[in-house]
XYZ file of C-alpha atoms in Angstrom:
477
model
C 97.609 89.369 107.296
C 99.172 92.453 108.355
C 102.998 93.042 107.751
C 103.776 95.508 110.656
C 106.241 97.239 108.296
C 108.113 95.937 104.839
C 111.615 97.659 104.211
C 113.551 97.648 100.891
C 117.231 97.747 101.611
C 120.350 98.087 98.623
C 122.850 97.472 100.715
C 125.109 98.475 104.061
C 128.833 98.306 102.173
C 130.409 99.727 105.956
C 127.879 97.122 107.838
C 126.082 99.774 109.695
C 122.450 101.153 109.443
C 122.285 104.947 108.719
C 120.698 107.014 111.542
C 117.709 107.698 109.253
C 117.164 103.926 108.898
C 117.718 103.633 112.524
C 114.672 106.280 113.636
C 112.562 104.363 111.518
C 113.493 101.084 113.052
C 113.729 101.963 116.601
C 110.133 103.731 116.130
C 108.590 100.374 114.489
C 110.873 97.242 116.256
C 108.576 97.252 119.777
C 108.623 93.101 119.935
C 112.118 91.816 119.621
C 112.013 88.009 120.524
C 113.150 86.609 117.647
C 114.898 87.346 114.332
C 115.034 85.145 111.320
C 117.415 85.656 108.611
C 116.771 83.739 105.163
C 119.982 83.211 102.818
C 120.582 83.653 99.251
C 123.215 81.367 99.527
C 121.589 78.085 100.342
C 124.531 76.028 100.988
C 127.372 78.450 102.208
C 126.653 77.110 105.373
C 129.889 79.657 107.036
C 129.189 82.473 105.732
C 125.734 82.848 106.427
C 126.532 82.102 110.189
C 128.676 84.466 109.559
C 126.390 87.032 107.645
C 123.404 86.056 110.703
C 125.827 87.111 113.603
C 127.273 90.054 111.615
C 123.685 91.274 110.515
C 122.173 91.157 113.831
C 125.113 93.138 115.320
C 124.044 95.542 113.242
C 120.770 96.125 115.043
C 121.975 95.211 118.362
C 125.061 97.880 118.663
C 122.148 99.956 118.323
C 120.055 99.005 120.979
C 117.927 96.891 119.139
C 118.966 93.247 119.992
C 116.998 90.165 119.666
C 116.356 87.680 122.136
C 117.104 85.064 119.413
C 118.665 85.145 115.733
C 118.980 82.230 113.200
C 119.114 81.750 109.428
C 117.508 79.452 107.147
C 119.270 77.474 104.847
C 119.553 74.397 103.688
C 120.867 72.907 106.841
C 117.294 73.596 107.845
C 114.421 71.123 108.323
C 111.302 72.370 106.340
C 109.096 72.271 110.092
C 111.544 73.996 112.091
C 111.872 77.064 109.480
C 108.053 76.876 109.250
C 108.007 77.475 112.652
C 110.314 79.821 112.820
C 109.092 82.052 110.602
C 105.767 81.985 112.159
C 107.366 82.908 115.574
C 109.868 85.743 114.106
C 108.844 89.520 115.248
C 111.172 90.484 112.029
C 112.236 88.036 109.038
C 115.114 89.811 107.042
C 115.472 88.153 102.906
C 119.351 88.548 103.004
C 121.686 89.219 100.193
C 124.690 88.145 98.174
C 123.283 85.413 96.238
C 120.965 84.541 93.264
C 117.255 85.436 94.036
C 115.750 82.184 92.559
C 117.812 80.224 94.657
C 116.423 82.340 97.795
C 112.522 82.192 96.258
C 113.154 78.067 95.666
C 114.229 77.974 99.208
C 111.811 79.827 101.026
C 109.262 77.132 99.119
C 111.033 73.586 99.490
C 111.478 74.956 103.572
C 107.647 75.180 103.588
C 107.817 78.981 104.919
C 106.418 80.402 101.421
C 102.641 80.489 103.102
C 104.170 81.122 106.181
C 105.680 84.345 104.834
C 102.299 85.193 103.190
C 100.637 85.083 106.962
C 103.210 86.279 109.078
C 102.372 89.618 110.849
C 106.124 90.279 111.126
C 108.278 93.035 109.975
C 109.710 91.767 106.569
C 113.389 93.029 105.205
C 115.129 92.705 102.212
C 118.464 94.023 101.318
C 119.929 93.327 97.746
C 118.610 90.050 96.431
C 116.211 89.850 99.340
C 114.963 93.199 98.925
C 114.504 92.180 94.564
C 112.251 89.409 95.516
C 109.816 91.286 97.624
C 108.775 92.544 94.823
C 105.637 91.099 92.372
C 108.034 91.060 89.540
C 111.429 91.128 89.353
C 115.036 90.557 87.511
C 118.141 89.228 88.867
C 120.295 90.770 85.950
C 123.412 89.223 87.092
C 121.792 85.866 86.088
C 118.866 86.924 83.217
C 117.320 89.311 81.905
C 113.836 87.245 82.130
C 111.872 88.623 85.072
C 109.888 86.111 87.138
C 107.601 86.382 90.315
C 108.591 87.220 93.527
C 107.208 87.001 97.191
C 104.396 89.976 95.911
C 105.012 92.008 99.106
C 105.242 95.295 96.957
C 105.214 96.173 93.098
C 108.086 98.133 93.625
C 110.875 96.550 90.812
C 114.770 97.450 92.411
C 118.238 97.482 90.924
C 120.486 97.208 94.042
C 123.688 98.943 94.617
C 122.931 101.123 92.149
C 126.531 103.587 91.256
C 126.731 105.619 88.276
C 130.198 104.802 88.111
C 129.462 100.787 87.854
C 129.006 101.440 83.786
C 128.308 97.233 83.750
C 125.712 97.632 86.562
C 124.194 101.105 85.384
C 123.675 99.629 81.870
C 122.153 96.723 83.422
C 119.489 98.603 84.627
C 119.026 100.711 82.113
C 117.805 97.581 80.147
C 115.720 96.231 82.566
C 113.748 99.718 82.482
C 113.107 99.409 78.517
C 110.005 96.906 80.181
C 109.303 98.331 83.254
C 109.683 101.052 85.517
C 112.739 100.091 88.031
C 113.539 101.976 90.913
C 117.470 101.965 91.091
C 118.622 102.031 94.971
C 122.172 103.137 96.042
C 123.634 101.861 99.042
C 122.557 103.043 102.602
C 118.925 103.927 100.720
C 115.658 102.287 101.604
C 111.513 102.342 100.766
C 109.692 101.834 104.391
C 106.062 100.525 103.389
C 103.122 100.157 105.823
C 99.480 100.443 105.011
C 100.475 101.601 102.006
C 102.446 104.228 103.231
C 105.894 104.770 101.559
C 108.381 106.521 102.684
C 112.069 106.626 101.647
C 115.852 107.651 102.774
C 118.923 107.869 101.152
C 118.964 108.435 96.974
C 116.705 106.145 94.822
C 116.106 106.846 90.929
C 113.454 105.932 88.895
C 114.422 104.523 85.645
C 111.495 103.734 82.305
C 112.820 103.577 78.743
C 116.355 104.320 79.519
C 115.709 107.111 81.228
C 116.851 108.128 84.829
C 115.855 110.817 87.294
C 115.642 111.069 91.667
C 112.943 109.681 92.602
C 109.832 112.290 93.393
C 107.185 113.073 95.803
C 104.542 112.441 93.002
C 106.551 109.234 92.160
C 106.303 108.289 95.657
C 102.288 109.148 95.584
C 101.948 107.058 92.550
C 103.508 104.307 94.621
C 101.154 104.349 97.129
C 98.204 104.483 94.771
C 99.395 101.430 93.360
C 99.944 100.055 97.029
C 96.264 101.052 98.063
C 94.964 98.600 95.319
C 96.127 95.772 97.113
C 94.839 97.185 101.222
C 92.284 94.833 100.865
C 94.540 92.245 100.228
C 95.452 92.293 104.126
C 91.767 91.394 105.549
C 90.658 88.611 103.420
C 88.179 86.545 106.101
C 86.937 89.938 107.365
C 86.566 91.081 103.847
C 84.622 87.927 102.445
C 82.705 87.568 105.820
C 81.487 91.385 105.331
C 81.686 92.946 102.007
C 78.209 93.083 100.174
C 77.598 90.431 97.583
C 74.764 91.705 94.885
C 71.221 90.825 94.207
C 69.889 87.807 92.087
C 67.601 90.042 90.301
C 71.210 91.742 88.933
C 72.801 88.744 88.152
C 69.219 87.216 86.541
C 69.376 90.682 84.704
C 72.961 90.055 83.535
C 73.054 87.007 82.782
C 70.083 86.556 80.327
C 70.956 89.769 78.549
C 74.543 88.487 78.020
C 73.410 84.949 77.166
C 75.821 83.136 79.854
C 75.156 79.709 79.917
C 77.419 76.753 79.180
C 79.616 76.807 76.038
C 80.494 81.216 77.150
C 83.670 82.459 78.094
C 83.442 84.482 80.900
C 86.458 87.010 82.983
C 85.379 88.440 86.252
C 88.131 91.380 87.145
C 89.561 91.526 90.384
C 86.639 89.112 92.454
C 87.836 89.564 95.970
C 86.763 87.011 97.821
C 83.416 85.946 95.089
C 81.171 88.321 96.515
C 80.177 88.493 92.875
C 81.210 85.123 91.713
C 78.863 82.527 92.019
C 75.839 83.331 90.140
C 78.022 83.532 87.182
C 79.690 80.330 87.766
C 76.796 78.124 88.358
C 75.325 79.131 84.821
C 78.190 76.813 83.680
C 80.291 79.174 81.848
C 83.826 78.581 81.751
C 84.391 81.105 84.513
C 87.937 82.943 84.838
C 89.305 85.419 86.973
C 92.133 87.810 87.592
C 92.618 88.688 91.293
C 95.353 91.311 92.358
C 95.786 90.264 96.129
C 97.572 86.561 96.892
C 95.436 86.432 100.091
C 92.352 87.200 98.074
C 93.158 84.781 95.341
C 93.582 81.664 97.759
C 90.265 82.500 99.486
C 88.837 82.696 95.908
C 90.458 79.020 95.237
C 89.399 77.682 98.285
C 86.111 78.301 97.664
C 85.591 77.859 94.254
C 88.853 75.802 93.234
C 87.023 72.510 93.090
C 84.177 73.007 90.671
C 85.318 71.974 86.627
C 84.123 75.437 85.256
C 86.599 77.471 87.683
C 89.863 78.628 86.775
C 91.827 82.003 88.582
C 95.312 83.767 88.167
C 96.719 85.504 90.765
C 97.937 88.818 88.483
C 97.463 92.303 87.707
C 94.858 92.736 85.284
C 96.752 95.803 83.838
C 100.125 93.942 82.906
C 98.520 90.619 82.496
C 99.078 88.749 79.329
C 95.835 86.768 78.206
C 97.246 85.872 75.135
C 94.585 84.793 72.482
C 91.851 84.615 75.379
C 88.615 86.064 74.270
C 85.462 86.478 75.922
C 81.741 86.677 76.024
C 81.432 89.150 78.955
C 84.115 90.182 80.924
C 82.488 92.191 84.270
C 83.770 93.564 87.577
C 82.136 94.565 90.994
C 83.427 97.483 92.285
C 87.405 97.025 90.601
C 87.267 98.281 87.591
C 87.481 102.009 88.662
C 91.227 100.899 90.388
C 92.293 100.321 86.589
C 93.494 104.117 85.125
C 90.047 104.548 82.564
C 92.357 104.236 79.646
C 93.803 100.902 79.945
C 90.609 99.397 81.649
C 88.070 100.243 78.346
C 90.854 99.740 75.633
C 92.264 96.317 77.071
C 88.635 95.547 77.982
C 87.895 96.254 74.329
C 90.433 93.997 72.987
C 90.016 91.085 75.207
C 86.318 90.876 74.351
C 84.612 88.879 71.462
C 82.701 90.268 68.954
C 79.120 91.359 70.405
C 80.254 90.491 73.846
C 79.312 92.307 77.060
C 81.236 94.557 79.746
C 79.760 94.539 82.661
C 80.531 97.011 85.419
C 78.676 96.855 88.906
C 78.775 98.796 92.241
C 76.846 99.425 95.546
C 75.694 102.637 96.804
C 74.135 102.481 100.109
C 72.776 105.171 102.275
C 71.350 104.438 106.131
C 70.135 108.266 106.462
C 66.448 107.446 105.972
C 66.334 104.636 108.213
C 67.637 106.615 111.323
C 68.654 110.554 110.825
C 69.970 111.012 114.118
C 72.113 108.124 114.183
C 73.264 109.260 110.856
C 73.684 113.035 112.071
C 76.240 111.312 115.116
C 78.037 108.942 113.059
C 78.909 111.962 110.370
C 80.032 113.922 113.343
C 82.804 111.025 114.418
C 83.821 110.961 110.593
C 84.064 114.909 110.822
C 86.418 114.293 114.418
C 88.463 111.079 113.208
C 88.684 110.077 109.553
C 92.264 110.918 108.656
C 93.526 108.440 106.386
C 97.218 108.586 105.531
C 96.144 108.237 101.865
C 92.966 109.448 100.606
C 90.627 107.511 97.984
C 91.073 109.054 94.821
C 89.081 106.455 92.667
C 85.589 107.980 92.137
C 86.347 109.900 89.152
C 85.800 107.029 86.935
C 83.635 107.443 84.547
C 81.964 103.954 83.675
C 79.533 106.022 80.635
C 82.860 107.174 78.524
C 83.064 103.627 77.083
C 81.487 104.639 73.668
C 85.019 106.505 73.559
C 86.866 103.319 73.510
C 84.620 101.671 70.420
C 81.501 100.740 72.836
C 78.245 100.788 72.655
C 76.079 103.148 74.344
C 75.970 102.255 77.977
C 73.390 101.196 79.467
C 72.439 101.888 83.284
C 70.408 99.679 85.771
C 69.529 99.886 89.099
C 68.638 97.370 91.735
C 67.296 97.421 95.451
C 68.794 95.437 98.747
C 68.828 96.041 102.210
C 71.807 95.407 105.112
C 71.207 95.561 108.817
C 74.247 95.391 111.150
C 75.222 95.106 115.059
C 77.272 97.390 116.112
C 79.819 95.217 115.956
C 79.275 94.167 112.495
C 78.773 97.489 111.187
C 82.679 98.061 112.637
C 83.531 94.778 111.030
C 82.288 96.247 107.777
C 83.915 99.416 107.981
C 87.120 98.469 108.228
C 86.789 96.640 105.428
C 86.664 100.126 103.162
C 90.207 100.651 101.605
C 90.264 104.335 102.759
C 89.283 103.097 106.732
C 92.414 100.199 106.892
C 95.231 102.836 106.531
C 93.794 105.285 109.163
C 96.422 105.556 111.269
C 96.599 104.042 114.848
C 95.791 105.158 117.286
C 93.037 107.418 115.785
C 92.069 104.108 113.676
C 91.136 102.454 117.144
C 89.325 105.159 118.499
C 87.166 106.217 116.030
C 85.795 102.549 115.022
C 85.396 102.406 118.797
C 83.084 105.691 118.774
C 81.398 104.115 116.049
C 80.961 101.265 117.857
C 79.159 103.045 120.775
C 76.957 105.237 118.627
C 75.197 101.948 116.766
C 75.339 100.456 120.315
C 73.310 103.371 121.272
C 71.009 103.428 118.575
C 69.628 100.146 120.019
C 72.673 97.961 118.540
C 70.987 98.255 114.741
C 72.257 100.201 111.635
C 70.152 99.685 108.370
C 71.905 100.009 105.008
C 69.450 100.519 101.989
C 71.216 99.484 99.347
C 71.034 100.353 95.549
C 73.020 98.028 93.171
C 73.937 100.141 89.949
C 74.995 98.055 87.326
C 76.744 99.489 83.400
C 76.388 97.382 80.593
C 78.050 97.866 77.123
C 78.795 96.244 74.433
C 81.754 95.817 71.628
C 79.992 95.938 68.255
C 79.420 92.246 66.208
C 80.937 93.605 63.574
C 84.751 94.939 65.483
């Protein structure tokens, strides 16, 4: 599930890459074989030839040819761009069309799930580099945004030039609803592991207002990337994240009264680790999962029982409309949500008397074998260095009285985990602050850990506490 780079492009108006675009590319294009070019302009059958020659040129008059280059357009049948999108080493979203038109293409060609999969680099430039994004606008046609490919939730207005007054006010109003970053030409976001990095001059734009782009922007950014990591291991996440005890969820449930007839939202689910002893009470059982990978593992799973339903959203910009509910609850998500918006839209999406639920694991291994513990500390002391740190803990799930709740209520619940070395790996690189360690250290250190369990007679035991908040919103609110 791993994109080996995305890149957000505005445009090359003298058809050449910058040399700041072209260190990044020659460091990240090692596998060249084939590159796939996808159209805006479904049916301009000469021009993108045209456009698929003139764009590869571009990489190749640098050193960087492909073995192969082809576009997608109409002229293509749905299995061979399937196929060739699977195969590409770099797919590149090209410009100079309408983005629906590109987004309705990529589906009716079948390479929509393709795209999803691929490990390839992805590009965009202009309307291909709009509908990377989770939402965007193609102001030239609408002002009405609509989904993208949900690479990145990074909104752009291409070609941006204070001097275009049509195209400056045009961005200007799609900012009164969003934040918009507005790219001029020869600029570009690089994003890996949630890692952003940019060139050229890119503004940020919210209410009308513009100014460059800043580091803390740029940190912001990858915050908001980092919520979506896990998004990129969904079988190794559902295979060995830890799902919660019955005792919890018997706990839960009867104190919340769920049961058949109760509305109930589970925030940000994952891959169900904390789903199904909720949804066998026969509640009407809804979710809101972030991560497209993590949502279709959550319908495949789940998507044929009555009581399930799922969006594939951001709980923070979501729209429930007149949606209420008996207990909304999360497992380990809510503290991604800024503590603000998470009590206060809790709050208002919650019946009167119903129940917020909020549930983590702790786990410490210490007790069951100090001097594995004492080595294992050592390799995190020699290797962890993760390009972005974890700056999530300082939720605070008791300040919910400050958002109208009830006083919150804490209870605690005991489990136990024992892993093989190679599981206890597995699991580790399943922790968002572990996937964006860089490589090579990445490989090395899960390696070390590797050998130390192996050591330890192939065994690592996890005792496991399951802390679990509960508030409520008054009867009477």
């Amino acid at each position: 599930m791993r994109k080996e780079l995305l890149a957000v492009f505005s445009g090359f108006p003298d058809h050449h890459f910058s040399e700041e675009i072209m260190k990044r590319l020659r460091e990240e294009l090692k596998h060249r074989k084939s590159i796939v070019f996808i159209t805006a302009c479904p049916d301009d059958y000469a021009q993108n030839d045209d456009d698929c020659d003139g764009m590869h040129e571009m990489f190749a008059e640098q050193g960087l040819s492909f073995e192969n280059h082809c576009v997608i357009d109409n002229r293509t049948e749905p299995s061979d761009a399937k196929k060739m999108v699977e195969n590409a080493d770099c797919i590149f979203l090209m410009g100079g069309g309408v983005c629906e038109e590109q987004l309705d293409l990529i589906r009716r060609k079948d390479c929509y799930e393709a795209l999803l999969d691929s490990h390839a680099a992805i590009f965009g430039v202009s309307a291909g580099s709009m509908n990377m994004a989770i939402n965007t606008v193609d102001f030239s046609e609408s002002m009405e945004p609509f989904r993208g490919l949900e690479f990145t939730n990074i909104t752009v207005s291409c070609h941006h030039d204070p001097k275009d007054t049509w195209r400056y006010e045009q961005t200007l109003r799609m900012s009164e609803n969003r934040v918009v970053y507005a790219m001029e030409d020869m600029s570009a976001f690089f994003i890996k592991e949630g890692r952003i990095e940019t060139v050229g001059t890119i503004w940020r734009v919210e209410n009308r207002e513009l100014r460059t782009i800043t580091d803390e922007d740029i940190k912001e950014l990858e915050q908001d990337e980092f919520r979506r990591v896990f998004d990129t291991i969904p079988d190794q996440f559902d295979k060995f994240r830890p799902e919660y005890s019955e005792e919890l969820f018997d706990f839960l449930n009867a104190v919340a009264k769920i049961g058949p007839g109760k509305r109930v939202l589970e925030i940000g689910p994952g891959t169900g680790q904390a789903t199904e002893p909720v949804l066998r009470t026969g509640c009407e059982y809804h979710a809101i999962e972030l991560g497209v990978h993590l949502y279709r593992k959550m319908k495949e799973k789940f998507g044929k029982l009555p009581n399930f339903n799922i969006v594939n959203d951001d709980f923070i910009t979501h729209d429930f409309g007149d949606m209420k509910f008996d207990m909304i609850y999360s497992a380990a998500t809510i503290q991604w949500i800024p503590e603000e918006t998470a009590f206060t839209k809790t709050f208002e999406l919650l019946k009167p008397g119903g129940t917020l639920a909020m549930m983590f694991t702790s786990a410490e291994y210490r007790s069951t074998n100090e001097a594995l513990y004492d080595k294992i500390q050592g390799l995190y002391d020699r290797y962890y260095k993760p390009d972005i740190p974890y700056k999530h803990g300082a939720f605070h799930y008791t300040a919910a009285p400050e958002y109208g709740f009830t006083e919150v209520e804490k209870h605690e619940f005991k489990g136990q985990r024992v892993f093989s070395a190679d599981e206890y790996v597995a699991f580790s690189g399943t922790h968002c602050d572990h996937i964006v360690i860089p490589e090579p250290i990445r490989t090395e250190f899960f390696e070390a850990l590797r050998s130390a369990v192996k050591e330890a007679g192939d065994r690592i035991v996890f005792n496991d506490t399951y802390v679990l908040y509960i508030t409520k919103k008054g009867s009477e609110q």
